[in-house]
Amino acid sequence: MDIDALFYRAGEEYSTYEKHIPAPYIRTEIPVIPGEKKRIRVSGLGFYDLFVEGQKITKGLLAPYISNPDDMVYFDEYDITELCEGKTSVALGLILGNGMQNCPGGKIWDFDIARFRGVPRFSLSVIKDGEAEDIGKNCKWHDSPILFDDIRNGCFYDAGAEINGWCCSGFDDGEWGRVTPAEQPRGEYRICDADPIVIRQELSPVDIREAVFDERINLRDAVKIPTQYKFDEAGKKGILFDFGVNASGICRLKIDGKKGQRIFIRFCELVTSEGKPSAVNSGFFAPVSYGQSLLYICKGENGETFEPSFCYYGYRYAMVFGLEPEQVLPETLTYLVANSNIKERGSFECSNETMNALGRMTRVSDLANFWYFPTDCPHREKNGWTGDAGVSCEHMMLTLTPERSYREWLRNICKAQNEKGQLPGIVPTGGWGFEWGNGPGWDNVLSELCFRIWQMRDDLTPAEECADSLLRYAAYLADNRDDKGLIDFGLGDWLKPKTGTQTAPVRCTNTMMSMYIADKTARLFDAMGKPLHRDLARTLWTELREAFRRELIDYSTMTVIPKCQTAQAMAIYYNVFEPQELEQAKKVLVDTVLESGVHIDCGMLGLRVIFHALSDCGRGDLAFKMITRDDFPSYGMFVRQGLTSLPENFLPDDRHDNPDSLNHHFFGDIVSWFIQRVAGLRVNPHGRGANDFEISPDFLDALSFAKADYDASCGHVSARWDKTETGAVLNVTVPEAASGQIALPKGYTFTNGQNTAELKSGTYNIIRV
């Protein structure tokens, strides 16, 4: 859709830490003709809230989207016909938030110096017979009670500055200023087609107690902030609300306030061993009094209710300052858990409670970090780190419905690609992430999202839209090989546990990641009917593989150089070895794991593949032990430590009071292993289409049952196995349109003596031989 739109602004100054500029109220009135359909189109940069006759009708939080407006400018459309019935005119109101347009909390990633930084602006049109009539030019503006807003820092609000009836017909706006034309955004204009961000759940506190805020404040910069907003919370007493789960969202404050009473809240995910709530791991980007903060100045009424705008928080704990004793009630603060409106598609359950807990923790982190697109953490960076999204894509596609939002984000990824074909480490970006924070392990996101949507949903549309970018990135890889034909740049096996052992070098991990990218790109181009593009990508794959095999394999032992878990697992998973070499290569991986004491010794790239590689070795039992044990480093230690989401790193217990983020999703591929390798429900493993499945369970000795469910394009698929004295019983449910097979592991047969069968719904008795 071609969109022709004009943008307007209120004032000329944009908000900074040093000088706060309130968010503007914007209003106008439009006539209503009886029986006429009313549809409006709106954009707000960075964010907007939309009101019709005093009723808020915004599609969700942080509308319209989170983007670089030099790349993409998003609009939403609303049918307001019903709201106009019986009226001769209606008032339209907007409140504009800073969003990406003005992002002081993003200084670390250069958002404060982005070319697009400026005052918030908006476009407002009425759609008639498919044509847009600009009504933004008729709008007037006034300061709103939102004194300060920033997506990372939070929201400051003075309820005493509210203006009753401001967005209702007949309101006297004679003293309000007129909007003026704004600089037009440079990006592509389009209607947003991502899942909106909605409030998914309301949580009451599980505990309320007095506490002292951690005196350690981890500051990135010291800036001079307005005295009236400075609240040195370090070491001060307040009331701690514990909501029991480390998720993301906003809150609802409900209070019988006293006029001018100031309520200050710091949101955090950590309580130290001394019982102190702490922002030491989540507030490094902001000055004192900012960073996951909320300031509410009461207007002095009973039942005052407030929900912050244009920001969100990652938290389990809310430290509230300024409450009187009689105001400390469970209903004073409610957690409004929010994320993109993606649905559950798949699930897993088994007899091991550690695995079940890890599945729940993965789901919490996946959702807490999905705000239009996957972010790295909901409390601190809130960036669309590409590497995180790439390693999480398969398990999210198995368990959730992210493909609509992935497709919209892919458009932004393609726009962010530079003239060299290079991709940044975060999207959106204002230019940061090309010199550091990227490389094939991160750039993999482009092909991975396209490939998984095609593989698992039979949808080639994203790949077709990204075809030029896929080809340009393949050319970029081809042009940036070293003199040995290897790829030796970018981030590598990120956040490997500090065990003192060998780390896979970048030339090793990133040559294999480049092979993987080239292979997927070739397969996508083949499916799109682009043989020349396919052949270019396939040639790149062949040349990278030959270079890797020539330079980085010790053929006397079939060991990748240097020997380590990540290198060997990736080589098996990404098809570096020839079939006749695999038996010995697999033995090396198993030996390497055993030499580690069956502990995890991989970073982000290795963890994405090692458990699957071990299952391919017939050693799912080792993967199970690596995951479920509860000593350092393991996943089970997260459960023992009482975490409710997946953290960013494997850290020993003595780092409890000084951890990294406690809410990241990039270690969540264990859920893919649970579903596909333990329960055995594998989606399109042989490239025959999204409705082709293989049920190939692993009857692990440590489990008595396992089950998985998945909503495929053709219908619901489920597999459950239960141990018996002689083997197991397998129950399978598949739609009639599904195809595939059931394949049993070594040592098990059906009652007819076979170990494979055509995939059909039914109950299968399995014998251990």
mmCIF file of N, CA and C in Angstrom, residues 189-272:
data_model
loop_
_atom_site.group_PDB
_atom_site.id
_atom_site.type_symbol
_atom_site.label_atom_id
_atom_site.label_comp_id
_atom_site.label_asym_id
_atom_site.label_seq_id
_atom_site.Cartn_x
_atom_site.Cartn_y
_atom_site.Cartn_z
ATOM 1 N N TYR A 189 7.065 4.074 4.336
ATOM 2 C CA TYR A 189 5.804 4.150 5.062
ATOM 3 C C TYR A 189 5.006 2.874 4.813
ATOM 4 N N ARG A 190 4.534 2.245 5.917
ATOM 5 C CA ARG A 190 3.735 1.035 5.746
ATOM 6 C C ARG A 190 2.831 0.823 6.954
ATOM 7 N N ILE A 191 1.745 0.074 6.725
ATOM 8 C CA ILE A 191 0.843 -0.331 7.804
ATOM 9 C C ILE A 191 1.518 -1.432 8.613
ATOM 10 N N CYS A 192 1.468 -1.324 9.907
ATOM 11 C CA CYS A 192 2.111 -2.330 10.756
ATOM 12 C C CYS A 192 1.348 -3.651 10.686
ATOM 13 N N ASP A 193 2.082 -4.728 10.444
ATOM 14 C CA ASP A 193 1.464 -6.055 10.386
ATOM 15 C C ASP A 193 2.129 -7.011 11.371
ATOM 16 N N ALA A 194 2.585 -6.471 12.494
ATOM 17 C CA ALA A 194 3.117 -7.308 13.574
ATOM 18 C C ALA A 194 2.031 -7.544 14.611
ATOM 19 N N ASP A 195 2.152 -8.628 15.357
ATOM 20 C CA ASP A 195 1.226 -8.867 16.459
ATOM 21 C C ASP A 195 1.336 -7.721 17.458
ATOM 22 N N PRO A 196 0.205 -7.151 17.884
ATOM 23 C CA PRO A 196 0.265 -6.045 18.844
ATOM 24 C C PRO A 196 0.740 -6.521 20.211
ATOM 25 N N ILE A 197 1.201 -5.580 21.011
ATOM 26 C CA ILE A 197 1.651 -5.887 22.370
ATOM 27 C C ILE A 197 0.460 -5.716 23.308
ATOM 28 N N VAL A 198 0.143 -6.771 24.022
ATOM 29 C CA VAL A 198 -1.061 -6.770 24.857
ATOM 30 C C VAL A 198 -0.719 -7.200 26.274
ATOM 31 N N ILE A 199 -1.587 -6.842 27.194
ATOM 32 C CA ILE A 199 -1.469 -7.315 28.578
ATOM 33 C C ILE A 199 -2.027 -8.726 28.632
ATOM 34 N N ARG A 200 -1.170 -9.675 29.000
ATOM 35 C CA ARG A 200 -1.531 -11.095 28.947
ATOM 36 C C ARG A 200 -2.041 -11.625 30.277
ATOM 37 N N GLN A 201 -1.652 -10.966 31.374
ATOM 38 C CA GLN A 201 -1.939 -11.534 32.690
ATOM 39 C C GLN A 201 -1.797 -10.447 33.731
ATOM 40 N N GLU A 202 -2.601 -10.521 34.765
ATOM 41 C CA GLU A 202 -2.468 -9.622 35.902
ATOM 42 C C GLU A 202 -2.053 -10.436 37.120
ATOM 43 N N LEU A 203 -0.965 -10.017 37.768
ATOM 44 C CA LEU A 203 -0.440 -10.737 38.918
ATOM 45 C C LEU A 203 -0.520 -9.870 40.163
ATOM 46 N N SER A 204 -0.980 -10.468 41.250
ATOM 47 C CA SER A 204 -0.925 -9.812 42.559
ATOM 48 C C SER A 204 0.371 -10.209 43.246
ATOM 49 N N PRO A 205 0.860 -9.407 44.157
ATOM 50 C CA PRO A 205 2.111 -9.760 44.833
ATOM 51 C C PRO A 205 1.969 -11.032 45.657
ATOM 52 N N VAL A 206 3.040 -11.826 45.691
ATOM 53 C CA VAL A 206 3.056 -13.017 46.541
ATOM 54 C C VAL A 206 3.662 -12.700 47.897
ATOM 55 N N ASP A 207 4.317 -11.541 47.991
ATOM 56 C CA ASP A 207 4.908 -11.122 49.257
ATOM 57 C C ASP A 207 5.090 -9.609 49.235
ATOM 58 N N ILE A 208 4.871 -8.993 50.390
ATOM 59 C CA ILE A 208 5.100 -7.555 50.554
ATOM 60 C C ILE A 208 5.864 -7.381 51.860
ATOM 61 N N ARG A 209 6.985 -6.676 51.812
ATOM 62 C CA ARG A 209 7.760 -6.488 53.036
ATOM 63 C C ARG A 209 8.582 -5.213 52.939
ATOM 64 N N GLU A 210 9.027 -4.725 54.074
ATOM 65 C CA GLU A 210 9.943 -3.596 54.102
ATOM 66 C C GLU A 210 11.330 -4.082 53.708
ATOM 67 N N ALA A 211 12.056 -3.261 52.965
ATOM 68 C CA ALA A 211 13.390 -3.643 52.512
ATOM 69 C C ALA A 211 14.239 -2.395 52.335
ATOM 70 N N VAL A 212 15.529 -2.623 52.197
ATOM 71 C CA VAL A 212 16.479 -1.550 51.921
ATOM 72 C C VAL A 212 17.045 -1.781 50.526
ATOM 73 N N PHE A 213 16.962 -0.757 49.691
ATOM 74 C CA PHE A 213 17.463 -0.900 48.325
ATOM 75 C C PHE A 213 18.987 -1.001 48.338
ATOM 76 N N ASP A 214 19.511 -1.879 47.497
ATOM 77 C CA ASP A 214 20.956 -2.100 47.400
ATOM 78 C C ASP A 214 21.680 -0.773 47.161
ATOM 79 N N GLU A 215 22.693 -0.534 47.961
ATOM 80 C CA GLU A 215 23.434 0.721 47.833
ATOM 81 C C GLU A 215 24.336 0.742 46.604
ATOM 82 N N ARG A 216 24.548 -0.412 45.975
ATOM 83 C CA ARG A 216 25.380 -0.449 44.769
ATOM 84 C C ARG A 216 24.548 0.017 43.576
ATOM 85 N N ILE A 217 24.934 1.101 42.979
ATOM 86 C CA ILE A 217 24.267 1.602 41.785
ATOM 87 C C ILE A 217 25.281 1.559 40.654
ATOM 88 N N ASN A 218 24.979 0.755 39.658
ATOM 89 C CA ASN A 218 25.900 0.560 38.539
ATOM 90 C C ASN A 218 25.562 1.578 37.450
ATOM 91 N N LEU A 219 26.321 2.662 37.387
ATOM 92 C CA LEU A 219 25.997 3.757 36.483
ATOM 93 C C LEU A 219 26.901 3.754 35.253
ATOM 94 N N ARG A 220 26.288 4.052 34.133
ATOM 95 C CA ARG A 220 27.069 4.214 32.901
ATOM 96 C C ARG A 220 27.622 5.633 32.815
ATOM 97 N N ASP A 221 26.796 6.607 33.124
ATOM 98 C CA ASP A 221 27.196 8.003 33.008
ATOM 99 C C ASP A 221 26.640 8.784 34.184
ATOM 100 N N ALA A 222 27.315 9.844 34.544
ATOM 101 C CA ALA A 222 26.800 10.790 35.529
ATOM 102 C C ALA A 222 26.333 12.024 34.769
ATOM 103 N N VAL A 223 25.051 12.346 34.876
ATOM 104 C CA VAL A 223 24.518 13.518 34.210
ATOM 105 C C VAL A 223 23.813 14.380 35.244
ATOM 106 N N LYS A 224 23.687 15.638 34.921
ATOM 107 C CA LYS A 224 23.012 16.566 35.818
ATOM 108 C C LYS A 224 21.528 16.532 35.520
ATOM 109 N N ILE A 225 20.756 15.958 36.420
ATOM 110 C CA ILE A 225 19.324 15.810 36.191
ATOM 111 C C ILE A 225 18.569 16.832 37.033
ATOM 112 N N PRO A 226 17.347 17.162 36.634
ATOM 113 C CA PRO A 226 16.569 18.142 37.393
ATOM 114 C C PRO A 226 16.388 17.722 38.843
ATOM 115 N N THR A 227 16.617 18.641 39.756
ATOM 116 C CA THR A 227 16.568 18.340 41.189
ATOM 117 C C THR A 227 15.237 17.753 41.605
ATOM 118 N N GLN A 228 14.131 18.243 41.031
ATOM 119 C CA GLN A 228 12.815 17.783 41.473
ATOM 120 C C GLN A 228 12.541 16.331 41.107
ATOM 121 N N TYR A 229 13.370 15.748 40.228
ATOM 122 C CA TYR A 229 13.171 14.354 39.836
ATOM 123 C C TYR A 229 14.251 13.435 40.400
ATOM 124 N N LYS A 230 15.167 14.000 41.153
ATOM 125 C CA LYS A 230 16.261 13.180 41.670
ATOM 126 C C LYS A 230 15.820 12.461 42.930
ATOM 127 N N PHE A 231 15.993 11.159 42.929
ATOM 128 C CA PHE A 231 15.653 10.357 44.098
ATOM 129 C C PHE A 231 16.785 9.360 44.299
ATOM 130 N N ASP A 232 17.668 9.630 45.227
ATOM 131 C CA ASP A 232 18.814 8.755 45.469
ATOM 132 C C ASP A 232 18.360 7.548 46.276
ATOM 133 N N GLU A 233 17.912 6.515 45.547
ATOM 134 C CA GLU A 233 17.289 5.371 46.210
ATOM 135 C C GLU A 233 18.281 4.444 46.892
ATOM 136 N N ALA A 234 19.558 4.543 46.547
ATOM 137 C CA ALA A 234 20.558 3.621 47.090
ATOM 138 C C ALA A 234 20.580 3.677 48.611
ATOM 139 N N GLY A 235 20.416 2.500 49.217
ATOM 140 C CA GLY A 235 20.488 2.396 50.668
ATOM 141 C C GLY A 235 19.255 2.873 51.411
ATOM 142 N N LYS A 236 18.195 3.244 50.697
ATOM 143 C CA LYS A 236 16.991 3.747 51.355
ATOM 144 C C LYS A 236 15.971 2.639 51.592
ATOM 145 N N LYS A 237 15.150 2.833 52.639
ATOM 146 C CA LYS A 237 14.086 1.894 52.953
ATOM 147 C C LYS A 237 12.859 2.166 52.086
ATOM 148 N N GLY A 238 12.180 1.085 51.755
ATOM 149 C CA GLY A 238 10.940 1.184 51.011
ATOM 150 C C GLY A 238 10.144 -0.085 51.201
ATOM 151 N N ILE A 239 9.117 -0.247 50.413
ATOM 152 C CA ILE A 239 8.268 -1.435 50.472
ATOM 153 C C ILE A 239 8.517 -2.267 49.224
ATOM 154 N N LEU A 240 8.887 -3.524 49.432
ATOM 155 C CA LEU A 240 9.192 -4.427 48.328
ATOM 156 C C LEU A 240 7.973 -5.287 48.007
ATOM 157 N N PHE A 241 7.523 -5.210 46.760
ATOM 158 C CA PHE A 241 6.461 -6.072 46.241
ATOM 159 C C PHE A 241 7.122 -7.162 45.397
ATOM 160 N N ASP A 242 6.899 -8.404 45.776
ATOM 161 C CA ASP A 242 7.456 -9.554 45.063
ATOM 162 C C ASP A 242 6.315 -10.242 44.328
ATOM 163 N N PHE A 243 6.422 -10.333 42.993
ATOM 164 C CA PHE A 243 5.355 -10.920 42.194
ATOM 165 C C PHE A 243 5.624 -12.374 41.805
ATOM 166 N N GLY A 244 6.732 -12.927 42.239
ATOM 167 C CA GLY A 244 6.951 -14.364 42.117
ATOM 168 C C GLY A 244 7.481 -14.855 40.797
ATOM 169 N N VAL A 245 7.500 -14.017 39.755
ATOM 170 C CA VAL A 245 7.995 -14.455 38.452
ATOM 171 C C VAL A 245 8.703 -13.280 37.781
ATOM 172 N N ASN A 246 9.797 -13.568 37.104
ATOM 173 C CA ASN A 246 10.612 -12.545 36.449
ATOM 174 C C ASN A 246 10.177 -12.418 34.994
ATOM 175 N N ALA A 247 9.199 -11.574 34.738
ATOM 176 C CA ALA A 247 8.617 -11.444 33.412
ATOM 177 C C ALA A 247 8.839 -10.030 32.880
ATOM 178 N N SER A 248 7.893 -9.524 32.111
ATOM 179 C CA SER A 248 7.987 -8.152 31.607
ATOM 180 C C SER A 248 6.601 -7.568 31.483
ATOM 181 N N GLY A 249 6.528 -6.243 31.514
ATOM 182 C CA GLY A 249 5.252 -5.562 31.372
ATOM 183 C C GLY A 249 5.282 -4.204 32.030
ATOM 184 N N ILE A 250 4.140 -3.782 32.498
ATOM 185 C CA ILE A 250 4.034 -2.520 33.219
ATOM 186 C C ILE A 250 3.392 -2.829 34.573
ATOM 187 N N CYS A 251 2.764 -1.847 35.195
ATOM 188 C CA CYS A 251 2.098 -2.090 36.463
ATOM 189 C C CYS A 251 0.852 -1.213 36.540
ATOM 190 N N ARG A 252 0.012 -1.517 37.480
ATOM 191 C CA ARG A 252 -1.110 -0.652 37.814
ATOM 192 C C ARG A 252 -0.946 -0.213 39.261
ATOM 193 N N LEU A 253 -0.827 1.072 39.456
ATOM 194 C CA LEU A 253 -0.749 1.652 40.794
ATOM 195 C C LEU A 253 -2.132 2.142 41.185
ATOM 196 N N LYS A 254 -2.592 1.732 42.344
ATOM 197 C CA LYS A 254 -3.902 2.169 42.843
ATOM 198 C C LYS A 254 -3.715 2.675 44.262
ATOM 199 N N ILE A 255 -4.111 3.922 44.493
ATOM 200 C CA ILE A 255 -3.777 4.540 45.769
ATOM 201 C C ILE A 255 -4.783 5.627 46.129
ATOM 202 N N ASP A 256 -5.096 5.726 47.404
ATOM 203 C CA ASP A 256 -5.795 6.894 47.938
ATOM 204 C C ASP A 256 -4.715 7.914 48.258
ATOM 205 N N GLY A 257 -4.436 8.776 47.292
ATOM 206 C CA GLY A 257 -3.276 9.639 47.387
ATOM 207 C C GLY A 257 -3.542 10.957 48.075
ATOM 208 N N LYS A 258 -2.475 11.520 48.551
ATOM 209 C CA LYS A 258 -2.516 12.875 49.098
ATOM 210 C C LYS A 258 -1.940 13.817 48.040
ATOM 211 N N LYS A 259 -2.544 14.972 47.898
ATOM 212 C CA LYS A 259 -2.134 15.886 46.848
ATOM 213 C C LYS A 259 -0.638 16.185 46.952
ATOM 214 N N GLY A 260 0.070 15.969 45.850
ATOM 215 C CA GLY A 260 1.504 16.216 45.801
ATOM 216 C C GLY A 260 2.355 15.075 46.324
ATOM 217 N N GLN A 261 1.741 14.015 46.858
ATOM 218 C CA GLN A 261 2.505 12.867 47.347
ATOM 219 C C GLN A 261 3.257 12.218 46.190
ATOM 220 N N ARG A 262 4.520 11.938 46.407
ATOM 221 C CA ARG A 262 5.363 11.384 45.352
ATOM 222 C C ARG A 262 5.628 9.902 45.627
ATOM 223 N N ILE A 263 5.226 9.079 44.684
ATOM 224 C CA ILE A 263 5.468 7.636 44.747
ATOM 225 C C ILE A 263 6.539 7.314 43.710
ATOM 226 N N PHE A 264 7.651 6.764 44.187
ATOM 227 C CA PHE A 264 8.757 6.426 43.304
ATOM 228 C C PHE A 264 8.976 4.918 43.348
ATOM 229 N N ILE A 265 9.080 4.296 42.175
ATOM 230 C CA ILE A 265 9.215 2.845 42.088
ATOM 231 C C ILE A 265 10.438 2.498 41.252
ATOM 232 N N ARG A 266 11.271 1.584 41.758
ATOM 233 C CA ARG A 266 12.340 0.976 40.983
ATOM 234 C C ARG A 266 11.999 -0.486 40.764
ATOM 235 N N PHE A 267 12.009 -0.897 39.508
ATOM 236 C CA PHE A 267 11.703 -2.273 39.147
ATOM 237 C C PHE A 267 13.011 -3.034 38.942
ATOM 238 N N CYS A 268 13.075 -4.260 39.437
ATOM 239 C CA CYS A 268 14.315 -5.033 39.301
ATOM 240 C C CYS A 268 13.999 -6.519 39.324
ATOM 241 N N GLU A 269 15.006 -7.316 39.012
ATOM 242 C CA GLU A 269 14.830 -8.771 38.956
ATOM 243 C C GLU A 269 15.668 -9.499 40.000
ATOM 244 N N LEU A 270 16.428 -8.749 40.791
ATOM 245 C CA LEU A 270 17.384 -9.363 41.705
ATOM 246 C C LEU A 270 17.144 -8.914 43.138
ATOM 247 N N VAL A 271 17.181 -9.873 44.050
ATOM 248 C CA VAL A 271 17.290 -9.595 45.482
ATOM 249 C C VAL A 271 18.571 -10.271 45.952
ATOM 250 N N THR A 272 19.416 -9.522 46.630
ATOM 251 C CA THR A 272 20.713 -10.040 47.041
ATOM 252 C C THR A 272 20.573 -11.056 48.167
#
